[in-house]
Coordinates of C-alpha atoms and ligand atoms in Angstrom, one line a residue:
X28 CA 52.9 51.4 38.2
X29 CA 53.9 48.0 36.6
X30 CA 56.1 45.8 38.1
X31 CA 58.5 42.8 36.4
X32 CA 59.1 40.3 38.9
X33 CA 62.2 37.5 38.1
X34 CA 62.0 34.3 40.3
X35 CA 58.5 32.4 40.6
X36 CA 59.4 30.8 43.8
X37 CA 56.7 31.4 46.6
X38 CA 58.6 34.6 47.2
X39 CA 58.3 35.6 43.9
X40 CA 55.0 34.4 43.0
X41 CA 52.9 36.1 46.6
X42 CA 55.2 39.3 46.0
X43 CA 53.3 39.3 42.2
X44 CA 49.9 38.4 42.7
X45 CA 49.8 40.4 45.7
X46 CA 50.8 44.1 44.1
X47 CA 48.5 42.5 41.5
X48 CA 45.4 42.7 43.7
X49 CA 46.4 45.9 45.1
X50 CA 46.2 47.2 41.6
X51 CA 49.6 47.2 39.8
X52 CA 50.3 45.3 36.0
X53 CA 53.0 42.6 37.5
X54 CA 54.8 40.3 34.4
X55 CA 56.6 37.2 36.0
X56 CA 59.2 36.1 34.8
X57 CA 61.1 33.3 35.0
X58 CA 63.5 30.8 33.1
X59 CA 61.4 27.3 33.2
X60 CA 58.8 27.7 30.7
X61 CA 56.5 25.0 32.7
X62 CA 56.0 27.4 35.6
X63 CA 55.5 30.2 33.1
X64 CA 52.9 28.3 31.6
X65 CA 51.1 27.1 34.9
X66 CA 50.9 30.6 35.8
X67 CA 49.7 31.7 32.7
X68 CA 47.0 29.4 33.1
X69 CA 45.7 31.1 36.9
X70 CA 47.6 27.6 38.4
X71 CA 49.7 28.1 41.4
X72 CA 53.4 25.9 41.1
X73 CA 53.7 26.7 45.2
X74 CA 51.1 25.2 47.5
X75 CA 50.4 28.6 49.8
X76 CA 47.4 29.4 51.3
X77 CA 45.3 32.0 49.1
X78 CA 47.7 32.4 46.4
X79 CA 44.9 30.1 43.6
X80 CA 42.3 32.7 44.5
X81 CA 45.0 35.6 44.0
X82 CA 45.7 34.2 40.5
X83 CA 42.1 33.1 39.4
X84 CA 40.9 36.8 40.2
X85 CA 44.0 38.8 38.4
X86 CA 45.4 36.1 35.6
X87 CA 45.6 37.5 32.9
X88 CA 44.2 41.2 33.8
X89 CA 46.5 42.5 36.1
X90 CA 49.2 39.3 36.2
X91 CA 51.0 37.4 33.5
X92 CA 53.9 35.4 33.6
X93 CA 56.6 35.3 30.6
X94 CA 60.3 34.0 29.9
X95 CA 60.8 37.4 27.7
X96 CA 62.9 39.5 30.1
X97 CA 63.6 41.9 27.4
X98 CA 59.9 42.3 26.3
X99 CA 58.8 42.3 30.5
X100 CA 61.6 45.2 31.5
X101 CA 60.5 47.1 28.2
X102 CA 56.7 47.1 29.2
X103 CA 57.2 47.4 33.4
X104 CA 58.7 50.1 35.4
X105 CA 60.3 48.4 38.4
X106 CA 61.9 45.0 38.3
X107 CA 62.1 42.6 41.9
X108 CA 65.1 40.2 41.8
X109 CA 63.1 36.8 43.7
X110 CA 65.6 34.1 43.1
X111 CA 66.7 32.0 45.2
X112 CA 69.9 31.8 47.2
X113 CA 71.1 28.9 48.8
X114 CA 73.3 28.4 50.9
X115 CA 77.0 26.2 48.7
X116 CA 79.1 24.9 52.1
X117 CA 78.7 27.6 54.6
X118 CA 79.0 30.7 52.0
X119 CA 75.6 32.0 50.5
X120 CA 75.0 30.8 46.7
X121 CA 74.6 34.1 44.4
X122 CA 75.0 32.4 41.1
X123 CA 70.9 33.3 40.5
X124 CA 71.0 36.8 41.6
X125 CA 74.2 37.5 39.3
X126 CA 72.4 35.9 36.7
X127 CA 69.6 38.3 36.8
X128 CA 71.4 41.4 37.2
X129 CA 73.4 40.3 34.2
X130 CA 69.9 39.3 32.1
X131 CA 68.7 42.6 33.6
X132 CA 71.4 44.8 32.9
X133 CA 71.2 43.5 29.2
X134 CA 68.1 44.0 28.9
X135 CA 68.1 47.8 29.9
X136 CA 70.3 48.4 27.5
X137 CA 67.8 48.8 25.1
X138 CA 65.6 51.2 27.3
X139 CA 65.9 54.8 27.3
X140 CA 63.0 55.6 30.6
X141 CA 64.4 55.2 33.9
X142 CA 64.0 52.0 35.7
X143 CA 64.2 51.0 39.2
X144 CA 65.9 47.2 40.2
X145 CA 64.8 45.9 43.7
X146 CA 67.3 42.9 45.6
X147 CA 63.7 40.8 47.0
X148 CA 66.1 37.7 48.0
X149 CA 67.8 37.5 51.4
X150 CA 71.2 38.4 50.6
X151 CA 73.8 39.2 52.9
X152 CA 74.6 42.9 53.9
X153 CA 76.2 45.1 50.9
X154 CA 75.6 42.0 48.2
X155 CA 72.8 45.0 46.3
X156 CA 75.8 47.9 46.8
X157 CA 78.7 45.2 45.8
X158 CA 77.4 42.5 43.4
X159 CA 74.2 43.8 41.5
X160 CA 74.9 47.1 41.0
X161 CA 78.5 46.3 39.0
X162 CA 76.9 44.0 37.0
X163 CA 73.9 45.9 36.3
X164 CA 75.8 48.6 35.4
X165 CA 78.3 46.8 33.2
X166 CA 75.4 44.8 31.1
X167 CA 73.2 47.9 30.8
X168 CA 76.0 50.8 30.2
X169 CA 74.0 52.7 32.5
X170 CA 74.8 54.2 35.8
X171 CA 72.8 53.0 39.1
X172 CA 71.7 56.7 40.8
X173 CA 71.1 58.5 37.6
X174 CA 69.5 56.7 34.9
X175 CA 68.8 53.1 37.3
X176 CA 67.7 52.9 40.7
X177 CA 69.1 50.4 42.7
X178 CA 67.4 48.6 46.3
X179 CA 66.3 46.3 48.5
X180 CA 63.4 45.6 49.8
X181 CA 63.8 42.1 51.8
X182 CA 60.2 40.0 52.6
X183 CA 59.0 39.1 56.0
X184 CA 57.0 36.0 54.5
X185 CA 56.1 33.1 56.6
X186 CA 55.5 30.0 53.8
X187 CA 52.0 28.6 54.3
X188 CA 50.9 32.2 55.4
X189 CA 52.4 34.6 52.6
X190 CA 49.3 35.9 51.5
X191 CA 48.2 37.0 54.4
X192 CA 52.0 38.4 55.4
X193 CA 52.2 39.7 52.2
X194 CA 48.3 41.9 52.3
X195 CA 48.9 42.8 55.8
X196 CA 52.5 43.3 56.9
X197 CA 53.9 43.9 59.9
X198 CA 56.6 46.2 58.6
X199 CA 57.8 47.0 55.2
X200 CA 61.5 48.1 54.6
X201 CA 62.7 49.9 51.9
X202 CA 66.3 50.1 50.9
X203 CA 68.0 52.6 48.6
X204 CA 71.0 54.9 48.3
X205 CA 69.2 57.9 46.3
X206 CA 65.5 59.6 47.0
X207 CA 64.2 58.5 43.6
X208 CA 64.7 54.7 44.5
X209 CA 62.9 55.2 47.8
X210 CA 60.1 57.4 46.4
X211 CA 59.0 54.9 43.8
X212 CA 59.0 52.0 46.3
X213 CA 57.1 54.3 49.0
X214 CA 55.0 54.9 46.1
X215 CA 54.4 51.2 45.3
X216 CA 53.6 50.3 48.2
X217 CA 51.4 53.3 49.3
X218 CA 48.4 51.3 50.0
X219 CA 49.7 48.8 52.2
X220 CA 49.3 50.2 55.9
X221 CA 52.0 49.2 57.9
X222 CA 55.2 51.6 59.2
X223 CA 57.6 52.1 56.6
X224 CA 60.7 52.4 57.0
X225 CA 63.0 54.0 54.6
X226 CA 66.6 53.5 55.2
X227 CA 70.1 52.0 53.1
X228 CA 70.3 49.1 51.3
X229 CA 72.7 47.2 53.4
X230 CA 70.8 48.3 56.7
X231 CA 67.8 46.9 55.1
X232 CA 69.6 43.9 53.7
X233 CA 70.9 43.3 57.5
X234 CA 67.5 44.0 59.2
X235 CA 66.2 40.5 57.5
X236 CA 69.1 38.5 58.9
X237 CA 68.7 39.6 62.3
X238 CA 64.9 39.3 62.5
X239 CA 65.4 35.9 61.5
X240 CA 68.2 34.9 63.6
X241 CA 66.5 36.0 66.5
X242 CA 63.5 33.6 66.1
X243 CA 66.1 31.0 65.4
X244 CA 67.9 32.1 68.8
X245 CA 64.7 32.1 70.5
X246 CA 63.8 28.5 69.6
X247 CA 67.2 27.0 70.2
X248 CA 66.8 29.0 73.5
X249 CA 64.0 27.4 74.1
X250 CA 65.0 23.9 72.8
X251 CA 68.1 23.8 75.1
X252 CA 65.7 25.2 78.6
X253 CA 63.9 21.8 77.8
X254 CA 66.9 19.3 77.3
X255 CA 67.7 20.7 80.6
X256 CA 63.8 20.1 81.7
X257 CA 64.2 16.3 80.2
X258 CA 67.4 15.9 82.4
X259 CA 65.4 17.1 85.6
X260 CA 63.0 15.1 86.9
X261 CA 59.3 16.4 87.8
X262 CA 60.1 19.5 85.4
X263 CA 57.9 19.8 82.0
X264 CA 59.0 22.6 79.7
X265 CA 55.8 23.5 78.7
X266 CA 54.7 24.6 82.1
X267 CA 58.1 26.6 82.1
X268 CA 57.4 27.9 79.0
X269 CA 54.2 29.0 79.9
X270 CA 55.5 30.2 83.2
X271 CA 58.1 32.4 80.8
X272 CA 55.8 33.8 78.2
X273 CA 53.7 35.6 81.4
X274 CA 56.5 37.8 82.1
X275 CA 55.7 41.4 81.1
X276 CA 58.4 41.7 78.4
X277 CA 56.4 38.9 76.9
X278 CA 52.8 39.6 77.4
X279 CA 50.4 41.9 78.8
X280 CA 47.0 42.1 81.1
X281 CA 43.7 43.3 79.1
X282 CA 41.6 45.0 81.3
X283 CA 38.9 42.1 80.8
X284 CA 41.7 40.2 83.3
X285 CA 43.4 38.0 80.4
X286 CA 46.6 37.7 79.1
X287 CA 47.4 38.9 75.0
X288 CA 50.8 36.9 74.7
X289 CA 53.6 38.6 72.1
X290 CA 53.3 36.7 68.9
X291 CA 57.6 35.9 70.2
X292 CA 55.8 33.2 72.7
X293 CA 55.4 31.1 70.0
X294 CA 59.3 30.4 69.0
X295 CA 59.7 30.0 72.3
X296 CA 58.7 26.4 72.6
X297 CA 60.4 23.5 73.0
X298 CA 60.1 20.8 70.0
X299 CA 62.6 19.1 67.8
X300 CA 64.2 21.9 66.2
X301 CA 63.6 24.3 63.3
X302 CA 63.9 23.5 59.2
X303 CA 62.7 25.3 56.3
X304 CA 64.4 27.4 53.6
X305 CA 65.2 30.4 55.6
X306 CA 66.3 30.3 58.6
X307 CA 68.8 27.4 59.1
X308 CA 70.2 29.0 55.5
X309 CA 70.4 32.9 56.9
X310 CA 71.7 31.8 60.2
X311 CA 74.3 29.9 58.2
X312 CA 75.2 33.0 56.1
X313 CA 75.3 35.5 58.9
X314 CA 77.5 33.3 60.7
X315 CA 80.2 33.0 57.8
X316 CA 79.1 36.8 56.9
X317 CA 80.6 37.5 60.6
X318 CA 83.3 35.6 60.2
X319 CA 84.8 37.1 57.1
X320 CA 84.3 40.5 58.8
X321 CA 86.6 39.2 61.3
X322 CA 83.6 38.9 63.8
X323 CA 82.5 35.4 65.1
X324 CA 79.5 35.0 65.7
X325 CA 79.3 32.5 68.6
X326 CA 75.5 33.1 69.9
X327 CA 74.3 32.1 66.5
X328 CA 76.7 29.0 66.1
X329 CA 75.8 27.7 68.8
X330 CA 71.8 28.6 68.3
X331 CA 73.0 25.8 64.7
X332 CA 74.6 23.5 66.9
X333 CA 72.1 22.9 69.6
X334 CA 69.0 23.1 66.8
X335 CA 71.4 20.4 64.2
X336 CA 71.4 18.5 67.3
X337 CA 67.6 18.6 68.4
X338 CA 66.2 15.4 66.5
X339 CA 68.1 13.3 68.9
X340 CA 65.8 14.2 71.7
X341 CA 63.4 12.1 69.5
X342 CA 65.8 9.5 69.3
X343 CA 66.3 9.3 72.7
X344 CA 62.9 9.5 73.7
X345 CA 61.8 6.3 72.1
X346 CA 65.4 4.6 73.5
X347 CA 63.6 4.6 76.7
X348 CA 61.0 2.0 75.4
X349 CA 63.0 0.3 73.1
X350 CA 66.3 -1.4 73.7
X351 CA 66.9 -1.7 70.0
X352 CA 65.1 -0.4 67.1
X353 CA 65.5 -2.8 65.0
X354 CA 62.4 -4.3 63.3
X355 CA 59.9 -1.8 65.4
X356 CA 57.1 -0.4 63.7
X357 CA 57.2 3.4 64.1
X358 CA 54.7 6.1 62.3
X359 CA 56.3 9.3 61.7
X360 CA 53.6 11.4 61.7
X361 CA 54.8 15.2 59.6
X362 CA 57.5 15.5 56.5
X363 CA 56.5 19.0 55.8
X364 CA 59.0 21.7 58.1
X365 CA 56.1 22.8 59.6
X366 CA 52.4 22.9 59.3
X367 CA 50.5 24.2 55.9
X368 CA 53.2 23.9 53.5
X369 CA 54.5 21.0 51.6
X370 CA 58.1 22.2 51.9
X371 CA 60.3 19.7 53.4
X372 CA 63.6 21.9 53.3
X373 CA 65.7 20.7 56.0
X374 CA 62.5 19.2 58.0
X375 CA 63.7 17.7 61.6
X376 CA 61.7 14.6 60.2
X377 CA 64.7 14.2 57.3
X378 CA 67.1 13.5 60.1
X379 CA 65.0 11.4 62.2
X380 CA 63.6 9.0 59.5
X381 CA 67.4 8.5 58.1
X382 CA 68.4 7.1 61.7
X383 CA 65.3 5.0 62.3
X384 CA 66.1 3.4 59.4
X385 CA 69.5 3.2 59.9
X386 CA 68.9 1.6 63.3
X387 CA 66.6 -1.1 61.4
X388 CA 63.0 0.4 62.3
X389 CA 60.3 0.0 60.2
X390 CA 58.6 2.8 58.9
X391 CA 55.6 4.3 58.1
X392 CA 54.8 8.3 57.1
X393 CA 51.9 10.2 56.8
X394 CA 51.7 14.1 56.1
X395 CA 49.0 15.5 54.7
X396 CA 50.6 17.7 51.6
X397 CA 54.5 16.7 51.8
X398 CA 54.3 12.5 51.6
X399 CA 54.8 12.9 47.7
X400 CA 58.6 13.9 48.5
X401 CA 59.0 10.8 50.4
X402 CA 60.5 8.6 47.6
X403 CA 63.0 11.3 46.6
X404 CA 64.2 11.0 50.4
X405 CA 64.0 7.8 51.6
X406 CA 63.6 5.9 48.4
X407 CA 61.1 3.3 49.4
X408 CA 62.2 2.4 52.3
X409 CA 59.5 4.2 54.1
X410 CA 56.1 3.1 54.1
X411 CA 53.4 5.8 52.8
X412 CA 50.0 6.1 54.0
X413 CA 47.2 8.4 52.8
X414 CA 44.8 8.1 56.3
X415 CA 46.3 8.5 59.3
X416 CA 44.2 5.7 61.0
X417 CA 46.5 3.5 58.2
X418 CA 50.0 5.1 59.3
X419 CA 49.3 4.0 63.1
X420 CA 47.0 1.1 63.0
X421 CA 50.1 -1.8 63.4
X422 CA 52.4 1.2 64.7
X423 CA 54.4 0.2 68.3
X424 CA 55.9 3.6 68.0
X425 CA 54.0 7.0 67.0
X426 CA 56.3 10.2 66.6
X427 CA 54.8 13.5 66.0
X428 CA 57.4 15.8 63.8
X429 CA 55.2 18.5 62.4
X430 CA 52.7 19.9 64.1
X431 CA 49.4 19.4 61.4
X432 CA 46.0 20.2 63.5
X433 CA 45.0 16.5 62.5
X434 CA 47.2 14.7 64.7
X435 CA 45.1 16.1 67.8
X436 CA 42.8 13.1 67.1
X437 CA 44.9 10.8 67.7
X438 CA 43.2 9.9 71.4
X439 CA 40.6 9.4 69.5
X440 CA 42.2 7.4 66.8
X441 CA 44.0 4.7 69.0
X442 CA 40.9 4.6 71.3
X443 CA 39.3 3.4 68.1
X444 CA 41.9 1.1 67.4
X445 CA 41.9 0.0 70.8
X446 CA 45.9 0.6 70.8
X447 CA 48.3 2.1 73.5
X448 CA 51.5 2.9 71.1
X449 CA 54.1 4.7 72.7
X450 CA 54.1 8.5 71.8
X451 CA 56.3 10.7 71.1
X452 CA 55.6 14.0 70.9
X453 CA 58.0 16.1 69.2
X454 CA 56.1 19.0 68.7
X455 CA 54.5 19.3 72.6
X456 CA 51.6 19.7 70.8
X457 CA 49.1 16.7 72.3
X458 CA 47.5 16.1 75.8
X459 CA 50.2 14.3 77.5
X460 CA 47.2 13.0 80.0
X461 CA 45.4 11.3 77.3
X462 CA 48.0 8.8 76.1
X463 CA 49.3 5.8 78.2
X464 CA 52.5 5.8 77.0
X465 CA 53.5 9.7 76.1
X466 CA 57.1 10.9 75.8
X467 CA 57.5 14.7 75.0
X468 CA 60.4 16.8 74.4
X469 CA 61.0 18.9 77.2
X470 CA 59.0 16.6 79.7
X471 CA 61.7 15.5 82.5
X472 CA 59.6 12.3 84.5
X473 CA 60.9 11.4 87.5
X474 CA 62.7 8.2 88.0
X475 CA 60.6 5.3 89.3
X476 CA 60.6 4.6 92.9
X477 CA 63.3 2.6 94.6
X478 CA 63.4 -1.0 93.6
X479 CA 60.4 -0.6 90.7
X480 CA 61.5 -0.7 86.7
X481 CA 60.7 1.7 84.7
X482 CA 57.4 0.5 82.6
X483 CA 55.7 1.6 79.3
Ligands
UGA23 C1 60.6 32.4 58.7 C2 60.2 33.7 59.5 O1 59.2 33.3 60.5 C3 59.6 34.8 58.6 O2 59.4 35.9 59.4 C4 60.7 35.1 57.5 O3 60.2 36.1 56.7 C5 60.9 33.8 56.7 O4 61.5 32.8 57.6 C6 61.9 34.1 55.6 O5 63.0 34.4 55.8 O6 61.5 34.1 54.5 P1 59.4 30.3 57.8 O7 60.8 29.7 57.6 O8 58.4 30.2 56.7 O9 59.5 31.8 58.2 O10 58.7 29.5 59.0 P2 58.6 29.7 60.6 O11 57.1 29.7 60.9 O12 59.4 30.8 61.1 O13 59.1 28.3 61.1 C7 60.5 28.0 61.1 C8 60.8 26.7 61.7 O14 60.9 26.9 63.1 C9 59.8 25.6 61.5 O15 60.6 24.4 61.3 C10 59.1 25.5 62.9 O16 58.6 24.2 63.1 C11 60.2 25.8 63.8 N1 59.8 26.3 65.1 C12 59.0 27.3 65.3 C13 60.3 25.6 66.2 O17 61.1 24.6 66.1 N2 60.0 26.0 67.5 C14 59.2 27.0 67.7 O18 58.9 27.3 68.9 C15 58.7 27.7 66.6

């Protein structure tokens, strides 16, 4: 089978190369003729873990890329729609996926052979029924069940492990209103083990929003236990946390006596709040998806409200050591959303770094494959540094954002340096015994004894 895929995004790009390297002729295509060319040239325009390797082995055998819809629906058999959709106010943006039905639709005009047309962006539940198919069938004067199939197929990609999601999935759902639809993407995906289950587009257009508002639920769960820890003295969240995740619904024994804790465990830890493209945008549009169906939503507005709130934790943190900010030196250590990905999409550390400077901080960033979006942020307000050793050497202040393996030397780093900078750990991701000064979300320290200050 060949497959056309529209949209190079990382979506777009791992859902190609990957049916690539399972065997199947993918064209991708896409509007800016810079990534077209990249690709073309086995070069990856999304930093994602495995994808280079993906594109050096099947560049140009099994995978080109092209801005020639007409010429990639003639020579493929299924087309994935992989653009984006943002989120314009509180409404999801479909100005890309109505493009590409349009283009689509025009372009399957001109072919007699049946063709399939898979939704692969997160769109809300009936935008494949409602919004492609009319304008599929108006630009192609062709009719979606008989001569077009029509679904949705959403992805369960975690950016900085897509590959991997991608080649081994946990589940893969396949939307469509007629057998044929569901037969060719059963058949597509035939060598990829993992349950499959066939259902209706807008079920399988609703089973992506709630699998990712319940991780978003689950974290501003867990983000709102440890305010509550913060506020209590002598209670760390991480030992309540842990203390949690050991409940049977969350983990179970192994006979050799340890403990095999549900992948869940790990949204369900305090820290200063979640970012990236997906879910603060899908939470968003379910929540204004609800509302227009005359169902508020109020779990998930409020799972927005405590995590747009989260960064202040940090804030507060380092008001304990600090009566003003104003000309301190603190190292923000993490722009990226999370760890192994340059994305920077709604990153906890854009909030943070806009009030330390607003408060008259000085300071100084360091992540290891994000820092280049620094300037577009901050300007140059903010101090880059390459090393990390650079980023904390004159620092009064470190605060942890995203948690990148490399910040666990950090002992190590101010022992070298012999400097005791107050920590804070926004990620609970260090030894809190090996720092002299260490503030973490979650962590509520008891008030000093009767009549003694509170020191650094
Ligand atoms: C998420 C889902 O995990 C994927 O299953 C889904 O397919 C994808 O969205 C999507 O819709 O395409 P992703 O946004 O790449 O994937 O990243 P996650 O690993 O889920 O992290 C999301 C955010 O939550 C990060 O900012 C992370 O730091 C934060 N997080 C995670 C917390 O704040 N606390 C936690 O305990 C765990």
């Amino acid at each position: 089978m060949r497959a056309s895929i529209v949209g190079t995004g990382y979506v777009g790009l791992v859902t190609g190369a990957c049916l690539a390297e399972k065997g199947c002729g993918v064209v991708c295509v896409d509007i800016d003729p810079e990534r077209v060319a990249r690709v073309n040239h086995g070069e990856s325009p999304v930093h994602e873990d495995g994808l280079p390797e993906l594109l050096r082995r099947n560049v140009p055998v099994r995978l080109t890329a092209s801005a020639d819809w007409q010429r990639a629906i003639m020579d493929t058999d299924v087309t994935f729609i992989a653009v984006g959709t943002p989120l314009r106010g509180d409404e999801i943006d479909l100005t890309a996926v109505e493009s590409a039905s349009t283009t689509i639709g025009e372009a399957l005009r001109a072919k007699d052979s049946y063709h399939a047309v898979i939704v692969k962006s997160t769109v809300i539940p009936g935008t494949t029924d409602s919004v492609v198919r009319p304008l599929l069938e108006r630009a192609s004067g062709r009719k979606v069940g008989r001569d077009i199939g029509l679904g949705a197929n959403p992805e369960f990609l975690t950016e900085g492990t897509a590959v991997e999601d991608f080649l081994h999935p946990d589940r893969i759902v396949l939307g469509g209103n007629d057998d044929r639809t569901l037969d060719l993407l059963e058949n597509l995906y035939r060598d990829f083990e993992a349950p499959k289950l066939r259902t209706n587009t807008q079920t399988a257009e609703m089973i992506k929003y709630a699998s990712n508002a319940l991780l978003a639920t689950m974290i501003s769960f867990a983000n709102e236990i440890g305010n509550l820890c913060s506020a209590t003295g002598g209670v760390d969240a991480v030992d309540v946390m842990r203390g949690v995740h050991l409940s049977r619904y969350l983990s179970a024994a192994l006979p050799n006596g340890n403990h095999f804790l549900a992948p869940i465990t790990s949204f369900l830890e305090s820290g200063c709040g979640f970012g990236g493209s997906c879910l603060p945008k899908d939470v968003g549009a379910l929540i204004a998806y609800g509302r227009r169906a005359n169902q508020p939503m109020r779990l998930l507005e409020s799972v927005l409200q405590v995590n747009k709130q989260q960064h202040q934790q940090v804030l507060s943190l380092l008001d304990k050591h600090f009566p003003s900010l104003a000309g301190v030196r603190i190292a923000v250590l993490g722009l990226a959303f999370k760890p192994d990905t340059d994305d920077v999409r709604e990153s906890p550390a854009i909030p943070v770094i806009r009030e330390l400077l607003a408060r008259g901080a000085h300071v100084s960033l360091h992540d290891p494959v994000a820092s280049g979006e620094s300037r577009g942020l901050f300007g140059g307000d903010v101090h880059l540094c390459c090393e990390l050793k650079d980023t904390v050497r004159r620092a009064e202040a470190v605060v942890v954002i995203t948690r990148w393996k490399e910040y666990e030397q950090l002992p190590a780093i101010f022992a070298e340096l012999n400097r005791e900078p107050v920590v804070v750990d926004g990620r609970r991701m260090l030894d809190k015994h090996r720092f002299a000064h260490y503030e973490g979300i979650g962590l509520g320290t008891l008030p000093p004894p009767a009549g003694q200050k509170a020191s650094l």
